[in-house]
Each structure stands twice: as C-alpha cells, then as structure tokens.
Short mmCIF file of C-alpha atoms in Angstrom, two decimals:
data_model
loop_
_atom_site.label_atom_id
_atom_site.label_comp_id
_atom_site.label_asym_id
_atom_site.label_seq_id
_atom_site.Cartn_x
_atom_site.Cartn_y
_atom_site.Cartn_z
CA MET A 1 206.14 128.16 73.55
CA PRO A 2 206.16 131.24 75.83
CA HIS A 3 204.95 130.80 79.37
CA PRO A 4 201.55 132.40 80.05
CA THR A 5 201.58 135.50 82.23
CA PRO A 6 198.92 136.22 84.88
CA PRO A 7 197.31 138.99 82.79
CA SER A 8 197.09 136.74 79.74
CA VAL A 9 195.47 133.98 81.80
CA LEU A 10 192.99 136.42 83.30
CA ARG A 11 192.04 137.64 79.83
CA ARG A 12 190.71 134.21 78.88
CA PRO A 13 186.88 134.34 78.71
CA ALA A 14 186.57 130.62 79.43
CA LEU A 15 188.24 131.07 82.82
CA TRP A 16 185.81 133.77 83.90
CA ILE A 17 182.73 132.09 82.45
CA GLY A 18 183.45 128.67 83.93
CA THR A 19 184.45 129.94 87.35
CA GLY A 20 181.63 132.47 87.41
CA LEU A 21 178.98 129.87 86.60
CA ILE A 22 180.17 127.57 89.35
CA ALA A 23 180.29 130.41 91.89
CA ALA A 24 176.85 131.64 90.82
CA VAL A 25 175.26 128.19 91.10
CA VAL A 26 176.82 127.50 94.50
CA SER A 27 175.87 130.86 96.01
CA MET A 28 172.31 130.75 94.65
CA LEU A 29 171.70 127.15 95.71
CA PHE A 30 173.05 127.62 99.23
CA ALA A 31 171.03 130.82 99.70
CA LEU A 32 167.79 129.28 98.42
CA LEU A 33 168.20 126.04 100.33
CA TYR A 34 169.55 127.30 103.65
CA VAL A 35 167.29 130.34 104.00
CA GLY A 36 164.33 128.94 102.08
CA GLY A 37 163.91 126.04 104.46
CA ASN A 38 163.94 128.14 107.62
CA VAL A 39 162.63 131.57 106.67
CA ASN A 40 159.01 131.07 107.81
CA PRO A 41 158.65 128.05 110.15
CA ARG A 42 155.44 129.26 111.81
CA GLY A 43 153.75 129.91 108.48
CA ASN A 44 154.75 126.44 107.23
CA LEU A 45 153.81 124.64 110.44
CA ARG A 46 151.60 121.61 109.81
CA ASP A 47 150.69 118.72 112.11
CA LEU A 48 153.24 119.28 114.86
CA PRO A 49 152.58 116.32 117.20
CA VAL A 50 151.59 117.36 120.74
CA ALA A 51 150.12 115.02 123.36
CA LEU A 52 146.88 115.98 125.10
CA VAL A 53 146.31 114.18 128.41
CA ASN A 54 143.07 114.26 130.39
CA SER A 55 143.61 112.68 133.80
CA ASP A 56 140.60 114.46 135.32
CA ALA A 57 138.57 112.21 137.66
CA GLY A 58 135.57 114.53 137.55
CA ALA A 59 133.46 116.05 140.36
CA GLU A 60 129.87 116.91 141.24
CA PHE A 61 128.34 120.23 140.27
CA GLY A 62 124.81 120.87 141.54
CA GLY A 63 124.34 117.24 142.38
CA ARG A 64 125.39 115.89 138.98
CA PRO A 65 128.76 114.44 137.90
CA VAL A 66 130.81 116.61 135.56
CA ASN A 67 134.21 116.09 133.94
CA LEU A 68 135.57 119.50 133.04
CA GLY A 69 138.74 117.94 131.62
CA GLU A 70 136.67 116.36 128.86
CA GLN A 71 135.22 119.77 128.07
CA VAL A 72 138.73 121.20 127.75
CA VAL A 73 139.78 118.39 125.38
CA SER A 74 136.62 118.84 123.33
CA GLY A 75 137.21 122.59 123.08
CA ILE A 76 140.82 122.15 121.95
CA GLN A 77 139.83 119.59 119.32
CA LYS A 78 137.06 121.83 118.04
CA ALA A 79 139.43 124.79 117.74
CA ALA A 80 141.98 122.60 115.93
CA GLN A 81 139.50 121.77 113.16
CA GLY A 82 140.20 125.12 111.53
CA ASP A 83 143.92 125.14 112.34
CA LYS A 84 146.04 122.25 111.08
CA SER A 85 149.29 123.49 112.61
CA ILE A 86 149.07 121.22 115.68
CA ASP A 87 148.31 117.50 115.71
CA TRP A 88 146.71 117.02 119.14
CA GLN A 89 147.12 113.38 120.16
CA VAL A 90 144.71 112.45 122.99
CA VAL A 91 146.50 109.81 125.05
CA SER A 92 146.92 108.66 128.64
CA ARG A 93 149.66 110.10 130.83
CA GLU A 94 151.62 106.85 130.59
CA GLU A 95 151.44 106.88 126.79
CA ALA A 96 152.39 110.58 126.70
CA ASP A 97 155.51 109.85 128.75
CA LYS A 98 156.43 107.05 126.34
CA ARG A 99 156.04 109.31 123.31
CA LEU A 100 158.02 112.09 124.96
CA GLY A 101 160.74 109.54 125.78
CA ARG A 102 160.95 108.43 122.14
CA GLY A 103 160.74 111.81 120.45
CA LYS A 104 157.34 111.08 118.95
CA VAL A 105 155.79 114.29 120.33
CA PHE A 106 157.32 117.71 120.92
CA GLY A 107 155.41 118.34 124.13
CA ALA A 108 152.19 117.71 126.03
CA LEU A 109 149.33 119.47 127.80
CA VAL A 110 148.30 117.60 130.96
CA ILE A 111 144.99 118.10 132.78
CA PRO A 112 145.42 116.73 136.34
CA ALA A 113 143.15 114.30 138.15
CA ASP A 114 141.74 116.95 140.53
CA TYR A 115 140.94 119.52 137.86
CA SER A 116 137.15 119.36 138.22
CA ALA A 117 137.39 119.08 142.01
CA THR A 118 139.48 122.23 142.34
CA VAL A 119 137.13 124.14 140.03
CA ALA A 120 134.21 122.99 142.17
CA GLY A 121 136.02 124.31 145.23
CA LEU A 122 136.02 127.81 143.74
CA THR A 123 132.21 127.94 143.60
CA ALA A 124 131.32 125.90 146.69
CA PRO A 125 128.41 127.38 148.75
CA GLN A 126 130.70 127.72 151.76
CA PRO A 127 134.14 128.21 150.28
CA ALA A 128 137.35 128.43 152.20
CA PRO A 129 138.53 131.93 153.07
CA GLN A 130 139.38 133.98 150.01
CA GLY A 131 142.81 133.14 148.68
CA LYS A 132 142.96 129.79 150.46
CA ALA A 133 141.15 127.65 147.85
CA ALA A 134 143.59 125.77 145.63
CA PRO A 135 143.35 126.98 142.02
CA PRO A 136 142.88 124.48 139.18
CA THR A 137 146.08 123.80 137.25
CA MET A 138 147.27 122.51 133.90
CA THR A 139 150.82 121.45 133.10
CA VAL A 140 152.65 122.05 129.83
CA LEU A 141 155.46 119.57 129.21
CA THR A 142 158.34 120.40 126.86
CA ASN A 143 160.71 118.06 125.01
CA GLN A 144 163.98 119.73 124.02
CA ALA A 145 165.43 116.36 123.06
CA ALA A 146 163.11 116.35 120.04
CA GLY A 147 164.35 119.78 118.95
CA SER A 148 164.42 123.11 120.77
CA ILE A 149 162.38 125.08 118.22
CA GLY A 150 159.78 122.33 117.88
CA SER A 151 159.56 122.05 121.66
CA SER A 152 159.12 125.83 121.93
CA MET A 153 156.34 125.80 119.30
CA SER A 154 154.63 122.96 121.14
CA SER A 155 154.90 124.80 124.45
CA GLN A 156 153.43 127.98 123.00
CA ALA A 157 150.53 126.11 121.41
CA ALA A 158 149.79 124.20 124.63
CA GLN A 159 149.93 127.33 126.77
CA LYS A 160 147.66 129.16 124.34
CA ALA A 161 145.14 126.31 124.48
CA ALA A 162 145.31 126.17 128.29
CA HIS A 163 144.76 129.93 128.67
CA ALA A 164 141.87 129.81 126.19
CA ALA A 165 140.26 127.02 128.25
CA SER A 166 140.85 129.06 131.41
CA ALA A 167 139.17 132.12 129.90
CA GLN A 168 136.17 130.04 128.79
CA LEU A 169 135.90 128.48 132.24
CA GLY A 170 136.17 131.93 133.82
CA GLN A 171 133.18 133.21 131.87
CA GLU A 172 131.06 130.30 133.12
CA LEU A 173 132.20 130.78 136.73
CA LEU A 174 131.39 134.49 136.63
CA LYS A 175 127.93 133.71 135.27
CA GLN A 176 127.38 131.24 138.12
CA ALA A 177 128.57 133.78 140.67
CA ALA A 178 126.24 136.43 139.23
CA ALA A 179 123.32 133.98 139.39
CA GLN A 180 123.91 133.50 143.12
CA LYS A 181 123.43 137.28 143.55
CA THR A 182 126.29 137.36 146.04
CA PRO A 183 128.55 140.39 145.54
CA LEU A 184 132.17 139.40 144.96
CA PRO A 185 135.22 141.56 145.70
CA THR A 186 137.13 142.77 142.65
CA ALA A 187 140.07 140.49 143.47
CA ALA A 188 137.77 137.47 143.58
CA GLN A 189 136.22 138.42 140.22
CA LEU A 190 139.66 138.69 138.64
CA LYS A 191 140.57 135.30 140.06
CA LEU A 192 137.42 133.71 138.66
CA ALA A 193 137.89 135.36 135.26
CA ASP A 194 141.16 133.45 134.70
CA PRO A 195 141.08 130.65 137.28
CA VAL A 196 143.57 128.12 135.83
CA THR A 197 147.24 128.23 136.73
CA VAL A 198 149.42 127.02 133.84
CA THR A 199 152.83 125.61 134.74
CA VAL A 200 155.63 124.58 132.39
CA ALA A 201 157.86 121.58 133.11
CA ASP A 202 160.43 119.51 131.23
CA GLY A 203 158.74 116.39 129.97
CA HIS A 204 161.99 114.63 129.02
CA PRO A 205 165.05 116.29 130.54
CA VAL A 206 168.36 116.33 128.69
CA GLY A 207 171.80 116.67 130.23
CA ALA A 208 173.42 120.02 130.92
CA ARG A 209 176.16 119.25 128.37
CA SER A 210 173.88 118.36 125.48
CA ALA A 211 173.66 121.79 123.79
CA MET A 212 170.03 122.10 124.91
CA GLY A 213 169.06 119.16 122.76
CA LEU A 214 171.19 120.13 119.75
CA SER A 215 174.28 118.02 120.44
CA ALA A 216 172.86 115.21 118.28
CA PHE A 217 172.62 117.58 115.30
CA TYR A 218 176.12 118.97 115.74
CA TYR A 219 177.56 115.48 116.17
CA ALA A 220 175.69 114.27 113.06
CA LEU A 221 176.94 117.24 111.05
CA VAL A 222 180.52 116.47 112.10
CA LEU A 223 180.13 112.85 110.95
CA VAL A 224 178.68 113.81 107.56
CA VAL A 225 181.32 116.47 106.92
CA CYS A 226 184.08 114.07 107.99
CA GLY A 227 182.76 111.48 105.53
CA MET A 228 182.57 113.96 102.67
CA LEU A 229 185.94 115.62 103.31
CA GLY A 230 187.53 112.24 104.00
CA ALA A 231 186.38 111.09 100.58
CA ASN A 232 187.99 114.16 99.00
CA VAL A 233 191.28 113.34 100.71
CA VAL A 234 191.07 109.68 99.74
CA ASN A 235 190.26 110.55 96.14
CA SER A 236 193.24 112.87 95.75
CA GLN A 237 195.63 110.54 97.59
CA VAL A 238 194.66 107.55 95.43
CA ASP A 239 195.16 109.63 92.29
CA THR A 240 198.54 110.74 93.59
CA ALA A 241 199.60 107.18 94.44
CA LEU A 242 198.59 106.02 90.95
CA GLY A 243 200.55 108.85 89.31
CA TYR A 244 197.53 110.79 88.06
CA LEU A 245 198.29 113.89 90.16
CA HIS A 246 201.34 115.73 91.44
CA THR A 247 202.03 116.28 95.11
CA ASP A 248 203.40 119.68 96.14
CA PHE A 249 205.49 120.07 99.29
CA GLY A 250 206.20 123.79 99.36
CA PRO A 251 208.40 124.48 96.31
CA ILE A 252 209.00 120.78 95.67
CA ARG A 253 206.75 118.90 93.29
CA LYS A 254 206.68 115.13 93.31
CA ARG A 255 204.94 112.68 91.03
CA GLU A 256 204.73 108.92 91.25
CA PRO A 257 205.10 106.77 88.12
CA VAL A 258 201.82 106.44 86.27
CA GLN A 259 200.10 103.12 86.95
CA HIS A 260 197.57 102.17 84.30
CA THR A 261 194.54 100.65 85.99
CA SER A 262 190.81 100.51 85.44
CA ARG A 263 188.25 102.87 86.92
CA VAL A 264 186.64 99.97 88.77
CA ARG A 265 189.92 99.11 90.49
CA THR A 266 190.56 102.75 91.28
CA LEU A 267 187.16 103.03 92.96
CA ALA A 268 187.76 99.79 94.87
CA ILE A 269 191.08 101.12 96.16
CA GLY A 270 189.42 104.32 97.30
CA ILE A 271 186.62 102.45 99.10
CA ALA A 272 189.09 100.20 100.92
CA LEU A 273 191.08 103.24 102.04
CA MET A 274 187.89 105.04 103.10
CA LEU A 275 186.82 102.10 105.26
CA GLY A 276 190.15 102.13 107.05
CA LEU A 277 190.11 105.88 107.61
CA SER A 278 186.52 105.72 108.89
CA LEU A 279 187.73 103.68 111.85
CA VAL A 280 190.26 106.37 112.70
CA MET A 281 187.97 109.34 112.10
CA GLY A 282 184.98 107.86 113.94
CA THR A 283 187.15 107.04 116.94
CA LEU A 284 188.68 110.51 117.07
CA VAL A 285 185.29 112.24 116.77
CA GLU A 286 184.01 110.35 119.81
CA VAL A 287 187.24 110.91 121.74
CA ALA A 288 187.09 114.66 121.01
CA THR A 289 183.41 115.18 121.84
CA VAL A 290 182.90 112.75 124.72
CA GLY A 291 186.41 112.38 126.11
CA ILE A 292 187.73 115.93 125.77
CA LEU A 293 184.60 118.12 125.59
CA ASP A 294 182.64 115.95 128.08
CA MET A 295 179.50 115.88 125.95
CA ASP A 296 176.65 114.00 127.59
CA ALA A 297 176.55 110.55 125.99
CA SER A 298 175.82 106.93 126.86
CA HIS A 299 176.04 103.62 124.98
CA LEU A 300 179.57 104.61 123.95
CA GLY A 301 180.29 101.36 122.12
CA LEU A 302 177.19 101.68 119.98
CA LEU A 303 177.91 105.37 119.46
CA TRP A 304 181.39 104.49 118.17
CA LEU A 305 180.03 101.89 115.76
CA TYR A 306 177.39 104.33 114.54
CA SER A 307 180.00 107.06 114.04
CA VAL A 308 182.33 104.82 112.03
CA ALA A 309 179.48 103.48 109.90
CA THR A 310 178.11 106.96 109.15
CA ILE A 311 181.48 108.32 108.04
CA ALA A 312 182.09 105.23 105.91
CA VAL A 313 178.71 105.37 104.15
CA VAL A 314 178.91 109.11 103.46
CA GLY A 315 182.50 108.70 102.24
CA ILE A 316 181.63 105.82 99.92
CA GLY A 317 178.66 107.78 98.58
CA SER A 318 180.93 110.72 97.82
CA LEU A 319 183.51 108.46 96.12
CA ALA A 320 180.73 107.05 93.93
CA LEU A 321 179.84 110.60 92.84
CA PHE A 322 183.51 111.34 92.13
CA ALA A 323 183.81 108.17 90.05
CA ALA A 324 180.71 108.98 88.02
CA PHE A 325 181.09 112.73 87.50
CA GLY A 326 184.76 113.50 88.06
CA THR A 327 185.58 116.92 89.49
CA PRO A 328 181.91 118.11 89.39
CA GLY A 329 181.19 115.18 91.71
CA MET A 330 182.78 117.16 94.54
CA LEU A 331 180.24 119.94 94.03
CA LEU A 332 177.40 117.41 93.84
CA ALA A 333 178.55 115.80 97.09
CA THR A 334 178.56 119.21 98.78
CA ILE A 335 175.03 119.92 97.56
CA VAL A 336 173.66 116.49 98.55
CA PHE A 337 175.37 116.11 101.92
CA VAL A 338 175.38 119.73 103.08
CA ALA A 339 173.33 122.23 101.07
CA MET A 340 170.16 120.12 100.84
CA ALA A 341 170.78 118.12 104.01
CA VAL A 342 171.10 120.80 106.70
CA PRO A 343 167.79 122.66 106.10
CA SER A 344 165.86 119.38 105.74
CA SER A 345 167.43 117.66 108.75
CA GLY A 346 164.67 118.69 111.17
CA ALA A 347 167.36 119.31 113.76
CA THR A 348 166.75 123.01 114.32
CA VAL A 349 163.43 123.73 112.62
CA PRO A 350 161.17 120.63 112.88
CA VAL A 351 160.19 118.85 109.68
CA GLN A 352 156.55 119.79 110.39
CA ALA A 353 157.52 123.48 110.03
CA LEU A 354 159.35 123.11 106.70
CA PRO A 355 157.96 123.90 103.22
CA GLY A 356 156.72 120.93 101.21
CA PHE A 357 159.88 120.65 99.11
CA PHE A 358 162.07 120.29 102.18
CA ARG A 359 159.66 117.84 103.81
CA ALA A 360 160.09 115.64 100.74
CA LEU A 361 163.88 115.98 100.98
CA ALA A 362 163.75 114.99 104.65
CA GLU A 363 162.42 111.55 103.71
CA PHE A 364 165.74 110.50 102.18
CA GLU A 365 168.39 113.16 102.93
CA PRO A 366 171.09 111.46 105.03
CA LEU A 367 171.59 114.14 107.68
CA ARG A 368 168.04 113.80 108.98
CA GLN A 369 168.33 110.02 109.31
CA VAL A 370 171.73 110.33 111.00
CA THR A 371 170.42 112.96 113.43
CA GLU A 372 167.39 110.86 114.39
CA GLY A 373 169.63 107.89 115.13
CA LEU A 374 171.91 110.03 117.27
CA ARG A 375 168.96 111.44 119.21
CA SER A 376 168.03 107.89 120.07
CA LEU A 377 171.60 107.16 121.19
CA LEU A 378 172.17 110.38 123.13
CA TYR A 379 168.74 111.20 124.56
CA TYR A 380 166.40 108.22 124.35
CA GLY A 381 168.45 105.32 125.68
CA ALA A 382 169.21 103.85 122.22
CA GLN A 383 165.59 102.73 121.78
CA ALA A 384 165.10 101.16 118.37
CA ASP A 385 161.77 102.86 117.68
CA ALA A 386 163.12 106.29 118.67
CA GLY A 387 164.80 106.67 115.26
CA LEU A 388 167.68 104.21 115.55
CA THR A 389 166.12 101.44 113.43
CA ARG A 390 165.25 103.86 110.65
CA ALA A 391 168.76 105.34 110.77
CA TRP A 392 170.46 101.95 110.39
CA GLY A 393 168.04 100.92 107.65
CA SER A 394 168.58 104.15 105.71
CA MET A 395 172.32 103.74 106.08
CA GLY A 396 172.16 100.24 104.63
CA VAL A 397 170.05 101.35 101.67
CA ALA A 398 172.40 104.28 100.99
CA LEU A 399 175.47 102.02 101.09
CA VAL A 400 174.02 99.51 98.63
CA ALA A 401 172.82 102.29 96.30
CA ALA A 402 176.25 104.00 96.35
CA LEU A 403 178.11 100.78 95.62
CA LEU A 404 175.80 99.77 92.77
CA PHE A 405 175.83 103.24 91.23
CA GLY A 406 179.56 103.83 91.55
CA PHE A 407 180.72 100.46 90.23
CA ALA A 408 178.07 100.38 87.48
CA VAL A 409 179.19 103.74 86.08
CA ALA A 410 182.89 102.91 86.48
CA ARG A 411 182.37 99.58 84.72
CA LEU A 412 180.49 101.32 81.90
CA TYR A 413 183.34 103.79 81.39
CA ASP A 414 185.88 100.94 81.32
CA ARG A 415 183.89 98.94 78.77
CA LYS A 416 183.59 101.98 76.49
CA GLY A 417 187.34 102.57 76.68
CA LEU A 418 186.98 105.90 78.49
CA HIS A 419 190.27 105.58 80.33
CA ARG A 420 191.53 108.24 82.72
CA ILE A 421 195.01 108.41 81.17
CA PRO A 422 196.29 108.04 77.58
CA HIS A 423 197.51 104.69 76.31
CA PRO A 424 201.21 104.15 77.17
CA ASP A 425 202.26 104.13 73.49
CA THR A 426 200.45 107.40 72.82
CA GLU A 427 201.94 108.98 75.91
CA ALA A 428 205.47 107.91 74.89
CA ASP A 429 205.02 109.30 71.39
CA THR A 430 203.87 112.61 72.79
CA GLU A 431 206.87 112.92 75.09
CA ALA A 432 209.31 112.02 72.27
CA GLY A 433 207.76 114.61 70.01
CA ALA A 434 208.18 117.27 72.65
CA GLY A 435 211.93 116.65 72.79
CA ALA A 436 211.92 116.51 76.56
CA PRO A 437 209.96 114.85 79.35
CA ALA A 438 206.63 116.58 79.70
CA GLU A 439 204.27 116.60 82.60
CA THR A 440 201.11 114.66 81.89
CA PRO A 441 198.13 116.94 82.37
CA ALA A 442 196.10 116.00 85.41
CA PRO A 443 192.92 114.33 84.23
CA ALA A 444 189.51 115.02 85.62
CA THR A 445 189.14 113.43 89.01
CA ALA A 446 186.68 110.64 89.15
#
C-alpha cells in the first residue's frame, strides 16, 4: 500500500471538517464566555454589598436634638429603592470592619460621630472666623482584597451617595443662611453649598506584593491549570506505560509491550499517579510564588495542603472526563476548568456584576470556589467563614462526584466489552495476515 503524501492527506474532506468543527467550537465558546461575562459589568450590576455606617451622635439645632446621619442613611435607602445595583447594609462600625475583614462587603460609607455637631458649627450664631470651622466629613472605605473592580464600584457608589447627601445638606444650609438675612461672602456660600468633605481610605489593607488583591486569583488559576495539564500528562504516560501509545524521542520511536487491562484499573492507575504528582506540583507552586517571587502569604502549611488538594481534585476530575469521553474529554476539561471558570470566578469582575448565566455558573464552577478559599488564606487570616469552609466543602463534593462518575462509566464500558485494545488473538491474526509486525493504531484516549 503506497504511503500517503501530504497533498493527498490534505485533500481528505474528513480531516478539514473534523478539525474545522473543533476549531470553530473552541473559538466561538471562548469568545462568548470570556467576553460575554465581562463586557458590561456596570449594566449587569445587581446587589453589590456595601456597608453603610451611621456613627453620628447627633446635635442640637434650634434647641431640638437632630441626627443628620440618620437623614443621610434614610436618603440613601430611599434613592436605592429605584436602583438595585447596590445592596446597602446598615451596620455598626464594628460589624462593618468584620465584614470588610471577611470579604462580605466590597466597601463602606462611614458617617462619623461628630457629623451633626460639625454641621451645627457651620451655622452657629457666632461662628468661628471664616475658614476655621471644621467641615463635616464622611469616609469611604475600600476593600481590594474582595476584588479590585468590585472595590472600585463600591467606592464610586459610596462617593456618589456622599456627594448627593452633601448637596442636599448644602441646599438646606443655604436656605437657613438666607432666612437669617445675613449677607454671606461668595466663598462662604460655595462652602455651604457643598459642605461635606469625602475622604477615601483602605478598609482592609493588602500587602504590597499581593497584586493589588489579585494574587489569590492568579494563584488559583495556576492550581487549576496545573491540575488539568497534570491530568493530560498522567493520561498519556499511563497509556504509554500500558503500550497503548508510542513515545517519540526525536527520531526514535519507542513502544512498550501492550498490557491488556480493564478501563477501571487504568483509571485507578492514573488517579494514583495524579495523587503523587499533586504533592510535587503543589509544593513547587508554593515554592515558586512564595519562596522565589516573595508573594505575600501566611499560613504556609495550610496553603500547601490547599494547593495539593486543589491540584489533585482538578486532576482527578479531568481524568474522569478522559475515561468517559476519550480524546474529546480533553476539550471538555478545558471548557469546564478554564473557558467557563475564568469569567464566572468573580476574581476580576465581581459575581454581582455578571450576567445571570455566569452567576449561575459561579455557584458550582471550581475556580470561583478555589479563589474564595485562597482569599481567606492570603488576605483574611484563614477565617473559615471568609470562604475557606465553602472551598473545602466544594472540593470534597467535586472529588466524590468525579470518582463516582469516572469509575461508573469505566465499569459500564468494561461490562459491555468495550475494551480499549483488540483481543490478543484478533491482534495476532491481524499481524500474521499483514506478513510483518504492524503498529497497533493508537486508540482513543480515555
């Protein structure tokens, strides 16, 4: 039989159709998922949690007690009734600090204890010399540890609310000044028109070497990719060791003797190898990022355990897909662990700013759970309720599901006699008929 030439191979319609369909699906899916999840975060924003703190102690205006901080809170809540983009959570300062320190809110707007008193000082009958009276203030707290874009959105919303409250207060102060029939200099009128000074501060600082709150995402992505690519390596190496595939070393091709074994045993071998490699890969990831790159990190022992476990679970999940679907399982693993996972992770664009489809994905996609656990480890002191408990729980559920699915499908294939290689007698007959040893075609990887 003549050897095929490159032109003859390229003239085969099946080659172009099959390859073209795969390329078309991959390019379309990645474009729709990656860009679709992040193309309009502000338009998709719903219920972004922001703390609203009123520490105002109140003051007397005209002989009656008044708490202007309560008026600010009431005004913000009233304005929010027609805009569902921000979830204003009215809490104490202590509770706000706790939520900032656990990643439960993306920021906060704080009204200080002397807010009413400082406003009263602006309209006192005998005020201090112009320019000497302390202006009322509000403080906007950010939380980059919860996500830089989410923190920025929170900060913008809080500053907008504070400036709106300042403008409303300014109108009332100007009316009071006009009622006193005392002419005010232009500078004083401008000061009363926008009396509140809004300052921005970091509500939960992160280290200088934490990628501005994104190191958890990058670390999580490394772990997931290591698990997926590690599974690819394990899958091919197991097939090579069992004689299903050739190994090429430059111009030299080597093939081990074919070992007839069941799909269940093949999967078990791959899982055992994946567990061993996870120890190596997880260790090296931490050594590279923390030891060499000096990434800000604490709880190094727990971080190592988390890294190893994440790589192992993602790798076992990928091996289960390979066992069930063969070569297409590699594409499925890429879609599940990368294409759908990255835009729904909430690491760059917060989950509250994603379209509904991606919000649903975020409930079970592994990258989001892994990232939340790493945020707890890297930024929030490994607090269980800062995402670490959910991450471990999700990891356990994913591991059990992968094992049950992979072994159930492999067992089904074995029981139906769907073996990966021909029966030895059939293989021998084929080689004898050919008149010379023939290379066994590489079966579909499973």
